[in-house]
């Protein structure tokens, strides 16, 4: 039986990945900063909490990382943990950079120190690219120009992974994931905010939905599809880096419009724009080229943009 360690198992991706691996017959270990007090609500929601072995791990503490690897003895490691909000990274830049960059370094060093055949997946990010010019697609060779502390941290960690792969022969991969959504998204993420608020308005609430820029464009996919790509990367003969995206970009305004339309509402009657919610630096257009993942991994997204939104609404209305 293969053993997998998911660093950051309590998050959206960690939950779906844990379920995927359990369904494939893995023994799954997961980490949280303090596993004794964490509620692991996503694992509970997915009905798998009692099947995941949890450990406490502070990724900025090398000894903690080393102890975790020694105890779990995983065949595969999925490093998904760290500060996950782009917007929050502007308010907490030092914590964001430390949690992602130092955490990745500690993991790579611990695997190198133990000298065991552990395969590593690292969650890189489309935020590394910054703006992608309209009419073009970011691929594995597109230069990085991050526009947030989050993006800077992810870019640094991305290159650490490549360096350890080339310098020490570690089997480590970067998954350059574009935006991916699901009902497990925390409420602070804009997509969940839009869907949950719109559902309450459709149910009779008189509240307003307040957002920042509506002209930003993103490549939005379905989170369960994206964790499948993570697993596929670690099943290859050679480690490599892959862009995981749908290849289609949509504005936030179109996201809002479709949500309200599916609820029988005109979004213009319920949405306000507040410039106070604008970020100091913003990515206006982001879209990825998933061709390499399709050709090498045999991966492709399963849900269209509108179908993804429909699924989010159905689940939200049941909550």
Coordinates of C-alpha atoms in Angstrom, one line a residue:
X1 CA 0.0 0.0 0.0
X2 CA 1.4 3.4 -1.0
X3 CA 1.5 6.1 1.7
X4 CA 0.9 9.8 1.0
X5 CA 1.5 12.8 3.1
X6 CA -0.6 15.9 2.4
X7 CA 0.8 19.0 4.0
X8 CA -2.2 21.3 4.3
X9 CA -4.8 18.6 4.3
X10 CA -7.5 20.8 5.9
X11 CA -7.7 23.1 2.9
X12 CA -9.9 22.8 -0.2
X13 CA -7.3 21.0 -2.3
X14 CA -6.1 18.9 0.6
X15 CA -9.6 17.5 1.2
X16 CA -10.3 16.6 -2.4
X17 CA -6.8 15.1 -2.8
X18 CA -7.2 13.0 0.4
X19 CA -10.4 11.6 -1.0
X20 CA -8.9 10.8 -4.3
X21 CA -5.9 9.0 -2.8
X22 CA -8.1 7.1 -0.4
X23 CA -10.2 5.9 -3.3
X24 CA -7.0 4.7 -5.0
X25 CA -6.1 2.6 -2.0
X26 CA -3.5 4.9 -0.4
X27 CA -2.8 5.2 3.3
X28 CA -3.2 9.0 3.8
X29 CA -1.4 11.2 6.3
X30 CA -2.2 14.9 6.6
X31 CA -0.7 17.8 8.5
X32 CA -2.0 20.9 10.2
X33 CA -0.2 23.4 12.3
X34 CA -2.0 22.0 15.4
X35 CA -3.8 18.8 14.6
X36 CA -5.1 18.5 18.2
X37 CA -7.3 21.5 17.9
X38 CA -8.0 21.7 14.1
X39 CA -11.6 20.6 13.2
X40 CA -10.7 19.4 9.7
X41 CA -14.2 20.4 8.6
X42 CA -13.5 19.7 4.9
X43 CA -12.5 16.1 5.7
X44 CA -15.7 15.8 7.8
X45 CA -17.7 17.3 4.9
X46 CA -16.3 14.7 2.5
X47 CA -16.9 11.9 5.0
X48 CA -13.2 10.8 5.3
X49 CA -12.0 12.3 8.5
X50 CA -11.7 9.0 10.3
X51 CA -9.6 7.6 7.4
X52 CA -6.9 10.2 7.5
X53 CA -4.0 10.1 10.0
X54 CA -3.3 13.6 11.1
X55 CA -0.1 15.1 12.4
X56 CA 0.9 18.5 13.7
X57 CA 3.6 20.2 11.6
X58 CA 5.1 23.7 11.6
X59 CA 6.6 24.1 8.1
X60 CA 8.8 26.9 9.1
X61 CA 10.5 24.6 11.7
X62 CA 12.9 22.2 10.1
X63 CA 12.8 19.7 13.0
X64 CA 9.1 19.6 12.9
X65 CA 9.1 18.8 9.1
X66 CA 11.8 16.2 9.6
X67 CA 9.9 14.5 12.5
X68 CA 6.7 14.5 10.4
X69 CA 8.4 12.8 7.4
X70 CA 10.2 10.3 9.7
X71 CA 6.9 9.3 11.3
X72 CA 4.7 9.1 8.2
X73 CA 7.4 7.6 5.9
X74 CA 5.5 8.6 2.8
X75 CA 6.1 7.5 -0.8
X76 CA 4.5 10.7 -2.0
X77 CA 4.4 14.2 -0.5
X78 CA 1.9 16.8 -1.6
X79 CA 3.0 20.2 -0.3
X80 CA -0.2 22.4 -0.4
X81 CA 0.2 24.3 2.9
X82 CA 1.0 28.0 3.4
X83 CA -0.8 31.3 3.4
X84 CA -3.4 30.9 0.6
X85 CA -4.9 34.3 0.1
X86 CA -3.4 36.7 -2.5
X87 CA -5.3 39.7 -1.0
X88 CA -4.1 38.8 2.6
X89 CA -0.5 38.7 1.4
X90 CA -0.5 42.4 0.9
X91 CA -1.4 42.9 4.6
X92 CA 0.9 40.0 5.8
X93 CA 3.8 39.9 3.3
X94 CA 6.4 38.6 5.7
X95 CA 4.2 35.7 6.9
X96 CA 3.2 34.9 3.4
X97 CA 6.8 34.7 2.1
X98 CA 8.1 32.8 5.1
X99 CA 5.3 30.2 5.1
X100 CA 5.7 29.4 1.5
X101 CA 9.4 29.9 0.7
X102 CA 10.9 28.6 4.0
X103 CA 8.3 25.9 4.3
X104 CA 9.2 24.6 0.8
X105 CA 12.9 24.8 1.6
X106 CA 12.5 22.9 4.8
X107 CA 10.6 20.1 3.1
X108 CA 13.2 19.8 0.3
X109 CA 16.0 19.7 2.8
X110 CA 14.3 17.2 5.0
X111 CA 13.7 14.8 2.0
X112 CA 17.4 15.3 0.9
X113 CA 18.6 14.6 4.5
X114 CA 16.5 11.4 4.8
X115 CA 17.8 10.2 1.4
X116 CA 14.6 8.1 0.9
X117 CA 12.8 7.8 -2.5
X118 CA 10.0 10.2 -1.7
X119 CA 8.2 12.0 -4.6
X120 CA 7.2 15.6 -4.0
X121 CA 4.4 17.6 -5.5
X122 CA 4.7 21.4 -4.8
X123 CA 1.7 23.7 -5.3
X124 CA 3.1 26.5 -7.5
X125 CA 0.7 29.1 -8.8
X126 CA -0.5 31.1 -11.8
X127 CA 0.1 34.1 -9.7
X128 CA 3.8 33.7 -10.6
X129 CA 3.1 34.8 -14.1
X130 CA 1.4 38.1 -13.3
X131 CA -0.5 39.6 -16.2
X132 CA -0.9 37.4 -19.3
X133 CA -1.3 39.5 -22.4
X134 CA -4.8 39.3 -24.0
X135 CA -4.8 36.7 -26.8
X136 CA -1.9 34.7 -25.3
X137 CA -1.6 31.8 -22.9
X138 CA 0.9 31.2 -20.1
X139 CA 2.8 27.9 -20.4
X140 CA 5.7 26.3 -18.6
X141 CA 8.2 28.6 -20.4
X142 CA 6.4 31.9 -19.8
X143 CA 8.6 34.3 -17.7
X144 CA 7.4 35.1 -14.1
X145 CA 6.4 38.6 -13.3
X146 CA 4.4 38.3 -10.0
X147 CA 2.4 41.3 -8.8
X148 CA 1.8 40.3 -5.1
X149 CA 3.8 39.1 -2.1
X150 CA 1.9 35.8 -2.6
X151 CA 3.1 35.5 -6.2
X152 CA 6.7 36.4 -5.2
X153 CA 6.7 33.7 -2.5
X154 CA 5.3 31.1 -4.9
X155 CA 7.8 32.0 -7.6
X156 CA 10.7 31.7 -5.1
X157 CA 9.4 28.3 -3.9
X158 CA 8.9 27.2 -7.5
X159 CA 12.6 27.8 -8.4
X160 CA 13.7 26.1 -5.1
X161 CA 11.9 22.9 -6.3
X162 CA 13.6 23.1 -9.7
X163 CA 17.0 23.7 -8.1
X164 CA 16.7 20.7 -5.8
X165 CA 15.6 18.6 -8.7
X166 CA 18.5 19.6 -10.8
X167 CA 21.2 19.8 -8.1
X168 CA 20.3 16.8 -5.9
X169 CA 18.2 14.6 -8.1
X170 CA 15.0 14.8 -6.0
X171 CA 11.8 13.7 -7.7
X172 CA 9.9 17.0 -7.3
X173 CA 7.3 18.6 -9.5
X174 CA 5.7 22.0 -9.7
X175 CA 2.0 22.2 -10.5
X176 CA 1.4 25.7 -11.8
X177 CA -2.3 25.8 -11.0
X178 CA -4.6 28.5 -12.2
X179 CA -7.8 29.4 -10.2
X180 CA -9.9 26.4 -9.2
X181 CA -13.1 26.5 -7.2
X182 CA -15.4 24.2 -5.3
X183 CA -17.9 24.3 -2.4
X184 CA -15.0 23.9 0.0
X185 CA -13.6 27.3 -0.7
X186 CA -13.5 29.5 2.4
X187 CA -15.9 32.4 2.6
X188 CA -13.1 35.0 2.1
X189 CA -12.5 33.9 -1.5
X190 CA -14.4 36.1 -3.9
X191 CA -16.1 33.2 -5.8
X192 CA -17.6 31.8 -2.6
X193 CA -18.6 35.3 -1.5
X194 CA -20.4 35.8 -4.7
X195 CA -22.3 32.5 -4.8
X196 CA -23.3 32.5 -1.1
X197 CA -24.4 36.2 -1.1
X198 CA -26.4 35.7 -4.3
X199 CA -28.1 32.7 -2.9
X200 CA -29.1 34.6 0.2
X201 CA -30.5 37.4 -1.9
X202 CA -32.4 35.0 -4.1
X203 CA -33.9 33.6 -0.8
X204 CA -35.2 37.0 0.2
X205 CA -32.3 38.8 1.8
X206 CA -32.1 42.5 1.1
X207 CA -28.3 42.7 1.5
X208 CA -26.0 44.0 -1.2
X209 CA -23.0 42.2 -2.7
X210 CA -20.0 44.5 -2.6
X211 CA -17.0 43.7 -4.8
X212 CA -13.8 45.3 -6.1
X213 CA -12.7 45.3 -9.8
X214 CA -15.1 43.4 -12.1
X215 CA -13.0 43.7 -15.2
X216 CA -10.3 41.2 -14.0
X217 CA -10.2 38.0 -16.1
X218 CA -9.3 34.6 -14.7
X219 CA -9.0 31.0 -15.9
X220 CA -11.4 29.2 -13.5
X221 CA -11.4 25.4 -13.1
X222 CA -12.9 22.7 -10.9
X223 CA -10.8 21.8 -7.9
X224 CA -11.5 18.0 -7.9
X225 CA -10.1 18.0 -11.5
X226 CA -7.0 19.8 -10.4
X227 CA -6.1 17.5 -7.6
X228 CA -6.2 14.6 -10.1
X229 CA -3.5 16.4 -12.1
X230 CA -1.4 16.6 -8.9
X231 CA -1.5 12.8 -8.5
X232 CA -0.8 12.2 -12.2
X233 CA 2.4 14.3 -12.0
X234 CA 3.9 12.0 -9.3
X235 CA 3.1 8.9 -11.4
X236 CA 5.4 9.8 -14.3
X237 CA 8.8 8.3 -14.9
X238 CA 10.5 11.7 -14.7
X239 CA 9.7 14.7 -12.6
X240 CA 8.6 17.9 -14.4
X241 CA 6.5 21.0 -14.1
X242 CA 3.0 21.5 -15.6
X243 CA 0.5 24.2 -16.1
X244 CA -2.9 23.1 -15.0
X245 CA -5.7 25.3 -16.4
X246 CA -8.8 25.2 -18.6
X247 CA -7.4 27.4 -21.3
X248 CA -10.4 29.7 -21.1
X249 CA -10.6 33.1 -19.4
X250 CA -13.7 34.8 -18.0
X251 CA -14.1 38.2 -16.3
X252 CA -15.3 38.5 -12.8
X253 CA -18.3 40.4 -14.1
X254 CA -19.3 37.4 -16.2
X255 CA -18.9 35.1 -13.2
X256 CA -21.3 37.4 -11.2
X257 CA -23.7 37.7 -14.1
X258 CA -24.0 33.9 -14.6
X259 CA -24.5 33.3 -10.9
X260 CA -27.3 35.8 -10.6
X261 CA -28.8 34.7 -14.0
X262 CA -29.0 31.1 -12.8
X263 CA -30.8 32.4 -9.7
X264 CA -33.3 34.4 -11.9
X265 CA -31.9 37.8 -10.9
X266 CA -30.3 40.7 -12.7
X267 CA -26.9 41.3 -11.0
X268 CA -26.9 45.0 -11.7
X269 CA -29.7 45.4 -9.2
X270 CA -27.8 43.8 -6.3
X271 CA -24.1 44.5 -6.8
X272 CA -21.9 47.5 -5.7
X273 CA -18.3 48.2 -6.6
X274 CA -16.1 49.6 -3.8
X275 CA -12.7 50.9 -4.8
X276 CA -11.5 50.2 -1.2
X277 CA -11.5 46.6 -2.2
X278 CA -9.0 47.1 -5.0
X279 CA -5.6 45.5 -4.5
X280 CA -2.4 47.6 -4.5
X281 CA -1.4 45.7 -7.7
X282 CA -3.8 43.6 -9.6
X283 CA -3.5 40.9 -12.4
X284 CA -5.9 42.0 -15.0
X285 CA -5.8 39.0 -17.3
X286 CA -4.8 35.4 -16.5
X287 CA -5.2 32.3 -18.7
X288 CA -3.1 29.1 -18.9
X289 CA -2.1 26.7 -21.7
X290 CA -2.8 23.1 -20.4
X291 CA -1.5 21.4 -23.6
X292 CA 1.5 19.8 -21.9
X293 CA -0.7 18.4 -19.1
X294 CA -3.1 17.0 -21.7
X295 CA -0.4 15.4 -23.8
X296 CA 1.9 14.0 -21.1
X297 CA -0.5 13.4 -18.2
X298 CA -3.6 12.6 -20.1
X299 CA -5.4 15.2 -18.0
X300 CA -8.3 17.5 -19.1
X301 CA -10.9 19.5 -17.2
X302 CA -14.3 17.9 -16.7
X303 CA -16.6 20.9 -16.1
X304 CA -17.4 23.9 -18.2
X305 CA -17.4 27.4 -16.6
X306 CA -21.2 27.6 -16.5
X307 CA -21.5 24.0 -15.3
X308 CA -19.0 24.7 -12.5
X309 CA -21.0 27.7 -11.4
X310 CA -24.3 25.7 -11.5
X311 CA -22.7 23.1 -9.2
X312 CA -21.5 25.7 -6.8
X313 CA -25.0 27.2 -6.6
X314 CA -26.7 23.8 -6.1
X315 CA -24.4 22.9 -3.2
X316 CA -24.7 26.4 -1.6
X317 CA -28.5 26.3 -1.6
X318 CA -28.4 22.9 0.2
X319 CA -26.0 24.3 2.9

